[in-house]
PDB file of C-alpha atoms in Angstrom:
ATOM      1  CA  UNK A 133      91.740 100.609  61.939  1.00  0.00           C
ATOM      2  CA  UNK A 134      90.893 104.007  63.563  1.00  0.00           C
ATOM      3  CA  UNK A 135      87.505 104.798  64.641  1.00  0.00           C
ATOM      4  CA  UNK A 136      86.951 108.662  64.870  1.00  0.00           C
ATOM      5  CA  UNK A 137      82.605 109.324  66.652  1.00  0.00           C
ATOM      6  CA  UNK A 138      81.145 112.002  65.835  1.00  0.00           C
ATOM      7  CA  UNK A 139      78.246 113.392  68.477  1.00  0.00           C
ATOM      8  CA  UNK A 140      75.863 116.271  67.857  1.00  0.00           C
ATOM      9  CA  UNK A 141      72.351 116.960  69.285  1.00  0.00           C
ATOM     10  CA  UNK A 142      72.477 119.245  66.251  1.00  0.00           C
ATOM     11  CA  UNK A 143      71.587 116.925  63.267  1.00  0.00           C
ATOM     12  CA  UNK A 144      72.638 119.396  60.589  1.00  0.00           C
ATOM     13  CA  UNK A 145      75.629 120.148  62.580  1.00  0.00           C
ATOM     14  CA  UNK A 146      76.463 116.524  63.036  1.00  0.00           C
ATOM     15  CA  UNK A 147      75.939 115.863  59.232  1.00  0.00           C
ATOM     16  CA  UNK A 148      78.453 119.072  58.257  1.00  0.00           C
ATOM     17  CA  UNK A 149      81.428 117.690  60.547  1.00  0.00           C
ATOM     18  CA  UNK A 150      80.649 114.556  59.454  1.00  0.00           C
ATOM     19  CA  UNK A 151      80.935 115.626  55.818  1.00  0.00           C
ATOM     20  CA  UNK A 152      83.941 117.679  56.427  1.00  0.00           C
ATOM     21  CA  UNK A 153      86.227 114.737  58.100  1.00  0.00           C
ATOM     22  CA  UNK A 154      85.222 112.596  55.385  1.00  0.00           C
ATOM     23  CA  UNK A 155      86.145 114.969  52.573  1.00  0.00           C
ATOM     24  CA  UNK A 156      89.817 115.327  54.621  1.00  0.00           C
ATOM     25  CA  UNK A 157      90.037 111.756  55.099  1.00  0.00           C
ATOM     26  CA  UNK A 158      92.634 109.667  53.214  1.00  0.00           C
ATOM     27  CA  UNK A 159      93.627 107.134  55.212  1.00  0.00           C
ATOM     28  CA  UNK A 160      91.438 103.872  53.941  1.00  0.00           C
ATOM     29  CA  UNK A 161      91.899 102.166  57.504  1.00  0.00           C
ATOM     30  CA  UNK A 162      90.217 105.026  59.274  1.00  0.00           C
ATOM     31  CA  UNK A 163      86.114 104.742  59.911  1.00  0.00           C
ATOM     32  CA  UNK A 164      84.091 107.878  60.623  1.00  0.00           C
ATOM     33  CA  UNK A 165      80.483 107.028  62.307  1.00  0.00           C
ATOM     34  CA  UNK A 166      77.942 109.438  63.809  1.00  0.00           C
ATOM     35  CA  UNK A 167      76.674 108.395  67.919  1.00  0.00           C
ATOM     36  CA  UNK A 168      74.712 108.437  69.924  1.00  0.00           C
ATOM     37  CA  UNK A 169      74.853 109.417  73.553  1.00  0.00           C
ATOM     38  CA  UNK A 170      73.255 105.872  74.472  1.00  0.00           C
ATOM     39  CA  UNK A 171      75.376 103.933  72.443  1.00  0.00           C
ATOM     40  CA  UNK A 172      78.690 105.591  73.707  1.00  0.00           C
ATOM     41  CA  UNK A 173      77.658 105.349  77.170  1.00  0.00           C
ATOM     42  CA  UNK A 174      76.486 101.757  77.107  1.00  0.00           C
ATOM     43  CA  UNK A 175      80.346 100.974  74.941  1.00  0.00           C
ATOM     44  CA  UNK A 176      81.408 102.285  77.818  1.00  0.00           C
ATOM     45  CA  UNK A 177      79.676 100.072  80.499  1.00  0.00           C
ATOM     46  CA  UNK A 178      80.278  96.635  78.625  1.00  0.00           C
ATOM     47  CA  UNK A 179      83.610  97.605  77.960  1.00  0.00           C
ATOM     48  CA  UNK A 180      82.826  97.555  74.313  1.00  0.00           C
ATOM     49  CA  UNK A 181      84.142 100.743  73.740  1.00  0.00           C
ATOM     50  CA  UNK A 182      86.568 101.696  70.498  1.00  0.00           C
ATOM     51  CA  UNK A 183      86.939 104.647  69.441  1.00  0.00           C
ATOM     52  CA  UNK A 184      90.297 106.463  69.056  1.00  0.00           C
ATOM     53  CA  UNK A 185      89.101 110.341  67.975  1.00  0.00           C
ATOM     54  CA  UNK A 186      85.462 111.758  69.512  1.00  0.00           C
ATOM     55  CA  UNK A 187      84.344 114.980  67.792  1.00  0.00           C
ATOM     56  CA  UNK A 188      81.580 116.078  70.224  1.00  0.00           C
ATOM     57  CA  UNK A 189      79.334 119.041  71.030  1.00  0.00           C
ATOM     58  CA  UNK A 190      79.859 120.622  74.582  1.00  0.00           C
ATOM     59  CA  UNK A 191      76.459 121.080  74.683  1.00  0.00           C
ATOM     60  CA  UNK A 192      73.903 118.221  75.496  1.00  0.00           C
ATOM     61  CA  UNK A 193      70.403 118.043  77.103  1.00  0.00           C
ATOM     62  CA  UNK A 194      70.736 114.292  77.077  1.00  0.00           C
ATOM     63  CA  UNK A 195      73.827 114.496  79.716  1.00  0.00           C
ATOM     64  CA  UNK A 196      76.072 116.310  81.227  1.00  0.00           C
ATOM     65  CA  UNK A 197      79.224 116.367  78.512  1.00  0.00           C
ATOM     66  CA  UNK A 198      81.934 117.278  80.957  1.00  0.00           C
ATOM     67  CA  UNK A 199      80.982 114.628  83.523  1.00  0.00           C
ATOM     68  CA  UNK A 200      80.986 112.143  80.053  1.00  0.00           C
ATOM     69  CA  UNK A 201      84.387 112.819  79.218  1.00  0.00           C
ATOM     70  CA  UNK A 202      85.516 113.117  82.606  1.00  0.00           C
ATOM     71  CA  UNK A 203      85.117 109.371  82.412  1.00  0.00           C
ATOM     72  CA  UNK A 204      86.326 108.625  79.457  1.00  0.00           C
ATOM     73  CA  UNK A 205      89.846 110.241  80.566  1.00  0.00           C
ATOM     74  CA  UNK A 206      89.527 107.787  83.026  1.00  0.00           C
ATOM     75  CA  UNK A 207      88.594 104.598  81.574  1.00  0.00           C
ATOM     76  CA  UNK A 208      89.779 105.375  78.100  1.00  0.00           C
ATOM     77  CA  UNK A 209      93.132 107.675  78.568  1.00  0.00           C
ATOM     78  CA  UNK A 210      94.491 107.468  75.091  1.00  0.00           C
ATOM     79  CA  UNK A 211      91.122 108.577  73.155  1.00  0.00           C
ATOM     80  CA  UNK A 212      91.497 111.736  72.001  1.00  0.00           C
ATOM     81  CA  UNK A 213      88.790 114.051  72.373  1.00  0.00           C
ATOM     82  CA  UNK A 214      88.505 117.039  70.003  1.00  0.00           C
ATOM     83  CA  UNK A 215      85.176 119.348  71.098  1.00  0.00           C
ATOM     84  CA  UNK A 216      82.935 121.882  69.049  1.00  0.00           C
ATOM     85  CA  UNK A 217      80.384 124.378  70.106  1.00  0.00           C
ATOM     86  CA  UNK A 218      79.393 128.020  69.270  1.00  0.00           C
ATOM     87  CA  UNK A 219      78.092 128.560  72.847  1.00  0.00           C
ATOM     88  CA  UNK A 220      80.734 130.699  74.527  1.00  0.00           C
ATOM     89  CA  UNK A 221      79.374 130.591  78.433  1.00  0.00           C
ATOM     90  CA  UNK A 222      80.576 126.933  78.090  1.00  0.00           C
ATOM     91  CA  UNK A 223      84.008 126.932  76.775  1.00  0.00           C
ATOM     92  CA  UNK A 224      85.887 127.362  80.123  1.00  0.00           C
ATOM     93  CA  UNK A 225      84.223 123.924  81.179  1.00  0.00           C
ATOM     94  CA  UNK A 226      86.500 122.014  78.743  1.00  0.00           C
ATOM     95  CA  UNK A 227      89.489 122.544  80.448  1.00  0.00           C
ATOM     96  CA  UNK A 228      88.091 120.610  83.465  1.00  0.00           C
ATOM     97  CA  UNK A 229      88.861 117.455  81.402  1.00  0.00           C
ATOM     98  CA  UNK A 230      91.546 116.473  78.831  1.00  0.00           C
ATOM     99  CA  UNK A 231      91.264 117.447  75.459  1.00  0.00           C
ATOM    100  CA  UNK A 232      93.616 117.412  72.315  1.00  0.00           C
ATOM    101  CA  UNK A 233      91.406 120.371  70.315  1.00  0.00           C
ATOM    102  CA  UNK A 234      88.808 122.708  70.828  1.00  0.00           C
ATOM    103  CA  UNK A 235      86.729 124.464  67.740  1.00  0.00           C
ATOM    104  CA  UNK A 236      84.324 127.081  67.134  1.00  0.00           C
ATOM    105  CA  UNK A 237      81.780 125.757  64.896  1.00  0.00           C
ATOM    106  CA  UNK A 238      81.873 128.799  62.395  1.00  0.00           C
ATOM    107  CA  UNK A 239      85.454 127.803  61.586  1.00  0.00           C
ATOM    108  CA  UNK A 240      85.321 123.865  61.397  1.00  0.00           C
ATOM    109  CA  UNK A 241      86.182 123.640  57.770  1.00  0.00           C
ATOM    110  CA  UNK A 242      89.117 125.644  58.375  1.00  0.00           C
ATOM    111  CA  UNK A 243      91.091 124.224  62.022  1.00  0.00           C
ATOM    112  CA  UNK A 244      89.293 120.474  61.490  1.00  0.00           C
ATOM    113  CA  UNK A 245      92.213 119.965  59.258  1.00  0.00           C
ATOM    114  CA  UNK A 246      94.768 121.066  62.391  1.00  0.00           C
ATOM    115  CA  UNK A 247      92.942 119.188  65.422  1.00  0.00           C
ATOM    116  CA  UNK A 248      92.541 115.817  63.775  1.00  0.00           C
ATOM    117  CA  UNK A 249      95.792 115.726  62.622  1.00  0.00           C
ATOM    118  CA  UNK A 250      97.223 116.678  66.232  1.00  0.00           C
ATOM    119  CA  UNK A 251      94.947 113.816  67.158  1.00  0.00           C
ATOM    120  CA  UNK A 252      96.314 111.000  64.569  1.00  0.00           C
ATOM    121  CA  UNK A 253      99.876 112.136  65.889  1.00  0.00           C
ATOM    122  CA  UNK A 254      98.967 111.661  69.332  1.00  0.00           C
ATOM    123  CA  UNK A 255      97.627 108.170  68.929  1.00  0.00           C
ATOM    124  CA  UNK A 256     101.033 107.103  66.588  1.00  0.00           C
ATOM    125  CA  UNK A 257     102.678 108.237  69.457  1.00  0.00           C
ATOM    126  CA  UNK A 258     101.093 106.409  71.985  1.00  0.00           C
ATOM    127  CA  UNK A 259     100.687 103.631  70.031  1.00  0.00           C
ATOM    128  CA  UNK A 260      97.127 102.765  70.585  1.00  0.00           C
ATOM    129  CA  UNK A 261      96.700 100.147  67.363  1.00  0.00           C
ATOM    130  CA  UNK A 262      97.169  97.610  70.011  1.00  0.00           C
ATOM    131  CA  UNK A 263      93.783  98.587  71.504  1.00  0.00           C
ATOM    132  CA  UNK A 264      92.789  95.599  72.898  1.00  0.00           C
ATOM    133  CA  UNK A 265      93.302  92.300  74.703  1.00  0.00           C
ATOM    134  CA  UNK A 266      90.890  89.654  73.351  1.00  0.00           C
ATOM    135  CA  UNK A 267      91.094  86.275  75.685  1.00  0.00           C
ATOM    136  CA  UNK A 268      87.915  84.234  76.929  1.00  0.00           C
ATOM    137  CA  UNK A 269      86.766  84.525  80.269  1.00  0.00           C
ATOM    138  CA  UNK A 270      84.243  82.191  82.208  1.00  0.00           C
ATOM    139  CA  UNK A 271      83.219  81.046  78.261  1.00  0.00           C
ATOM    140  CA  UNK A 272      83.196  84.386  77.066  1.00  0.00           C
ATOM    141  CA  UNK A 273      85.173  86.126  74.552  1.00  0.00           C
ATOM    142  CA  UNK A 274      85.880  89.487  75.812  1.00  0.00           C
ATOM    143  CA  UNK A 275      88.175  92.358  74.688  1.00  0.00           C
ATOM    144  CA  UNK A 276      89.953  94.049  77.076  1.00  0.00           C
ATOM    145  CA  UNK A 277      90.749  97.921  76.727  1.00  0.00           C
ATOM    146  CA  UNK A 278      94.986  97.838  77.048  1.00  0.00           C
ATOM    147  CA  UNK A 279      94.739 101.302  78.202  1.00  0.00           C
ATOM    148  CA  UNK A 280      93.054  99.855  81.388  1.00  0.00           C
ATOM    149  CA  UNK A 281      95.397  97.031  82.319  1.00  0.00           C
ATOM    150  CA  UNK A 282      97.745  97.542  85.662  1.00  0.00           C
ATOM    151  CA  UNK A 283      99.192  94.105  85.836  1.00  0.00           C
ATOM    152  CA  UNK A 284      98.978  90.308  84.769  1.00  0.00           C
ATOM    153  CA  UNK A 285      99.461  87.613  87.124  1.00  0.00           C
ATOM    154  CA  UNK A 286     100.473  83.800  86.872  1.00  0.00           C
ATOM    155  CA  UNK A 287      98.457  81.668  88.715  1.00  0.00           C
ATOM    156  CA  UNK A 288      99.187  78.126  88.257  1.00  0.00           C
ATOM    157  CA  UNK A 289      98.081  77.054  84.947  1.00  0.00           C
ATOM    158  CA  UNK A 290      95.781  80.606  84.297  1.00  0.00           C
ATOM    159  CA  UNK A 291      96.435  84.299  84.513  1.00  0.00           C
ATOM    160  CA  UNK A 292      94.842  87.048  86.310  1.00  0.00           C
ATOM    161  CA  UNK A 293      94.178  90.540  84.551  1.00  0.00           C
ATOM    162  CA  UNK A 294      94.149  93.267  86.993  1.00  0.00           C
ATOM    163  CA  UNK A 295      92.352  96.843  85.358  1.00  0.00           C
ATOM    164  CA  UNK A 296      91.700  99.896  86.944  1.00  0.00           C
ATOM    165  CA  UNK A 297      87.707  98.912  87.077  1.00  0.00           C
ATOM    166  CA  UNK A 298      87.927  94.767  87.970  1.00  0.00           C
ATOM    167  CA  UNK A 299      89.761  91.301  87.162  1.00  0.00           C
ATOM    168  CA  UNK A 300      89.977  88.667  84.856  1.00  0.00           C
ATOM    169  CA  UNK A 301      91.427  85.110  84.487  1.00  0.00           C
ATOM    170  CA  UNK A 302      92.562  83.497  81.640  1.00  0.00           C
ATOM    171  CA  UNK A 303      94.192  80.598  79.770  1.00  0.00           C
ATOM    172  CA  UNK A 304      96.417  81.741  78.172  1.00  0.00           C
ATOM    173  CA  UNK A 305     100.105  81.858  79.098  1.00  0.00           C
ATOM    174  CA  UNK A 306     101.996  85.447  80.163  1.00  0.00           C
ATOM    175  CA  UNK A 307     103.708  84.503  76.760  1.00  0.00           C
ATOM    176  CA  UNK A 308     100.723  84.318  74.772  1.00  0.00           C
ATOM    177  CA  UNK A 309      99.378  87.425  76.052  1.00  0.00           C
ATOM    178  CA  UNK A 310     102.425  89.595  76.348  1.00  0.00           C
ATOM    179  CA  UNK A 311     102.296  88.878  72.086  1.00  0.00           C
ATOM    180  CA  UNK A 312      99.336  90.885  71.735  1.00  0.00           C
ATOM    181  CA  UNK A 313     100.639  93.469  73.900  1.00  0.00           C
ATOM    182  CA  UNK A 314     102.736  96.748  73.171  1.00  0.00           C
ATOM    183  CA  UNK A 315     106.215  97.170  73.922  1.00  0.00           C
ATOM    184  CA  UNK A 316     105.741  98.600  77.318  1.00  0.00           C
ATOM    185  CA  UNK A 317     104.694  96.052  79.211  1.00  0.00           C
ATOM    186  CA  UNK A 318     107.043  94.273  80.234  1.00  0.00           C
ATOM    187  CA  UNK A 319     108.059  90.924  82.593  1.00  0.00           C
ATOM    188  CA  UNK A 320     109.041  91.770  85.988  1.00  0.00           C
ATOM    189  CA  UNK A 321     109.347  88.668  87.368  1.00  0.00           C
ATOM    190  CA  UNK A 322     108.541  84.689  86.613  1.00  0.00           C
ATOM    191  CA  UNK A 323     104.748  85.404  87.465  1.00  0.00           C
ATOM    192  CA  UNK A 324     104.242  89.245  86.473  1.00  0.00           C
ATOM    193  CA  UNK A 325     103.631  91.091  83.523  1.00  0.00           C
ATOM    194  CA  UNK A 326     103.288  95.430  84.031  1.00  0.00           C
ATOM    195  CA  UNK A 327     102.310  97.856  82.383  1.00  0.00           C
ATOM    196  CA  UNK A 328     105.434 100.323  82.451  1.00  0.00           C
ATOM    197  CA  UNK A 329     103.342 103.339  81.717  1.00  0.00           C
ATOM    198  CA  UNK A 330     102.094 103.053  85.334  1.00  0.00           C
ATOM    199  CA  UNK A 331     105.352 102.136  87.429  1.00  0.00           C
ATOM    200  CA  UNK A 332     105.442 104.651  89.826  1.00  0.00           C
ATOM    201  CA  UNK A 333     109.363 103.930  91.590  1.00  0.00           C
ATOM    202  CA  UNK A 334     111.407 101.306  91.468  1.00  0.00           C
ATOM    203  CA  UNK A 335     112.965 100.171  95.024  1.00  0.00           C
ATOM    204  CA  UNK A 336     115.225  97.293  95.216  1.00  0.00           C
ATOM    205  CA  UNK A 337     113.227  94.049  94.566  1.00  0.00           C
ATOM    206  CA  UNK A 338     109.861  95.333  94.333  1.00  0.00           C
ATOM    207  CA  UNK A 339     107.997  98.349  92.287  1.00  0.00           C
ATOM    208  CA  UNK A 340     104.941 100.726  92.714  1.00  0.00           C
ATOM    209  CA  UNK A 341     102.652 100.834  90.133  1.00  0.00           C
ATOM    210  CA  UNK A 342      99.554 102.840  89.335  1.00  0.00           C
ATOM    211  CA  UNK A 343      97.793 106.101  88.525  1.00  0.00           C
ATOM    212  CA  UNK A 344      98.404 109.587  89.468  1.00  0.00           C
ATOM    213  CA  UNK A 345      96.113 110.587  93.067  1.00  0.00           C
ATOM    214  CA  UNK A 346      95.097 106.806  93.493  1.00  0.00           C
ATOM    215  CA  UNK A 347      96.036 104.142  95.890  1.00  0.00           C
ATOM    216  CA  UNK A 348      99.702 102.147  94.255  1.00  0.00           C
ATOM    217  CA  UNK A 349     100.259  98.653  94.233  1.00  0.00           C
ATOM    218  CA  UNK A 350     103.363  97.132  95.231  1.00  0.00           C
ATOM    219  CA  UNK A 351     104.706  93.645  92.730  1.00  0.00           C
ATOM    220  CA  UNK A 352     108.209  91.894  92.816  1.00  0.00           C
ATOM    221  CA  UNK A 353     111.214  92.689  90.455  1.00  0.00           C
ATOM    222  CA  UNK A 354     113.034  89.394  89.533  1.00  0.00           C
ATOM    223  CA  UNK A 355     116.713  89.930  89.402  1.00  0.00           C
ATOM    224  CA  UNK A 356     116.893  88.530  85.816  1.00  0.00           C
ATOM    225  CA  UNK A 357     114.115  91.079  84.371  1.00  0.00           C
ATOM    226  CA  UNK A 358     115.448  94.505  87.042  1.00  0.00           C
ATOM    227  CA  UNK A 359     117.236  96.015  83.580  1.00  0.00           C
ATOM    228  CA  UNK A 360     114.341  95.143  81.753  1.00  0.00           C
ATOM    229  CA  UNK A 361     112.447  96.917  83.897  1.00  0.00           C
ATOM    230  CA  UNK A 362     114.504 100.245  84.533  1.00  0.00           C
ATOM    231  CA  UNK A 363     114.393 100.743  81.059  1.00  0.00           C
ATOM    232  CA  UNK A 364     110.719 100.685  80.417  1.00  0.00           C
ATOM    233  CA  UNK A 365     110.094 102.747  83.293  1.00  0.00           C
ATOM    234  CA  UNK A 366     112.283 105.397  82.204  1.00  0.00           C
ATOM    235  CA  UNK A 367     111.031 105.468  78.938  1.00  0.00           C
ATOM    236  CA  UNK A 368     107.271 105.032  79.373  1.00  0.00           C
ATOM    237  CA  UNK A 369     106.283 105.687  83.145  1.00  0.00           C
ATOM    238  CA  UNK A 370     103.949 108.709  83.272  1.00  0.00           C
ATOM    239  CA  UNK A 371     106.767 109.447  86.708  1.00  0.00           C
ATOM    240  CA  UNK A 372     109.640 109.743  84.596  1.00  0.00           C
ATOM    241  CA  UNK A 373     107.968 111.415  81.627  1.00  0.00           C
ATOM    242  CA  UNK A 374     106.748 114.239  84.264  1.00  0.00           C
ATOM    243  CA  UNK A 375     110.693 115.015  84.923  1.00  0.00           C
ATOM    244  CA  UNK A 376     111.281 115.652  81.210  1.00  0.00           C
TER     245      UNK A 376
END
């Protein structure tokens, strides 16, 4: 199921995209819903968040929009954000964070139909329908956003999940979780489980792994999952797709 939000201070305005993404819409397994600013920001916090296409306004007196997105990019990489407005002394602030479309609003019937299909591509291509990890925590059941997780770790008879944001220990085996996970993660050794779209290098026994301008973690390669490895990494590491 894909989740496209829809945001506009703008009621009117809100209702016409709204109305023109459903008339476009075929798919039965995607869901359009107007937000709020609240609700998307507190998704965000609880880590409830699960949306794979926002449609939003640039303009908002509830919040600074850039600064929204900005973290969204982070915390949520593979949501694609497609933004409208008909206020020109604002468009050159979009490019401060990643975007797949911009449109005017006097011409949404007419490019909606190009930027949410660039959108669906994108996410087919990056293979977001595994969007979470759902194990229980401390009694909880939580879901965890797959864009977020660095590593998995055995530890004794639980695992930890390490995220960009905090950590998490579980119950179930690497086995169990690495079946609800896509095909680039992969086992790098008896205990480890990484996610190959952040290996940074590969050196020897052990690996770097982590995000562009942040501090890298080193974890072990085990000599029986090294091809394993070098093949993820050169297909999926953001590194090796930078070379291409």
């Amino acid at each position: 199921m894909i989740r496209i939000g829809i945001y506009d201070e703008d009621r009117a305005a809100c209702e016409r995209t709204f109305q023109c993404i459903m008339e476009m819409k075929k798919n039965p397994d995607i869901t359009v819903l107007q937000i709020d600013v609240k609700g998307l920001l507190s998704a965000m916090e609880e880590c409830t968040f699960d949306f794979h296409i926002l449609v939003l306004e640039v303009i908002s007196s509830d919040l600074d929009m850039i600064r929204m997105v900005t973290q969204i990019n982070r915390k949520f990489p593979d949501c694609q954000i497609i933004y409208l407005t008909d206020q020109k002394d604002y468009v050159s602030r979009v490019y401060e964070t990643e975007h797949c479309y911009f449109i005017w609003k006097w011409e949404l019937e007419q490019v909606m139909p190009l930027a949410l299909g660039k959108a669906l591509k994108h996410i087919e291509m990056k293979e977001i329908w595994f969007q979470y990890l759902k194990i229980v925590c401390d009694r909880k059941h939580l879901e965890i956003p797959i864009c977020q997780i660095l590593y998995i770790e055995r530890l004794q008879h639980r695992c930890r999940i390490v995220t960009f944001e905090e950590e998490y220990e579980s119950y179930l085996s690497l086995k169990q979780l690495i079946s609800q996970l896509p095909n680039y993660f992969v086992r790098c050794h008896t205990g480890y489980l990484v996610n190959g779209k952040y290996i940074v290098q590969l050196s020897g026994k052990v690996m770097e792994v982590g995000r562009a301008g942040e501090k890298w973690e080193e974890l072990p390669i085990g000599r029986n999952y090294a091809e394993g490895v070098k093949e993820v990494y050169q297909k999926y590491s953001w590194r090796e797709a930078g070379k291409k």
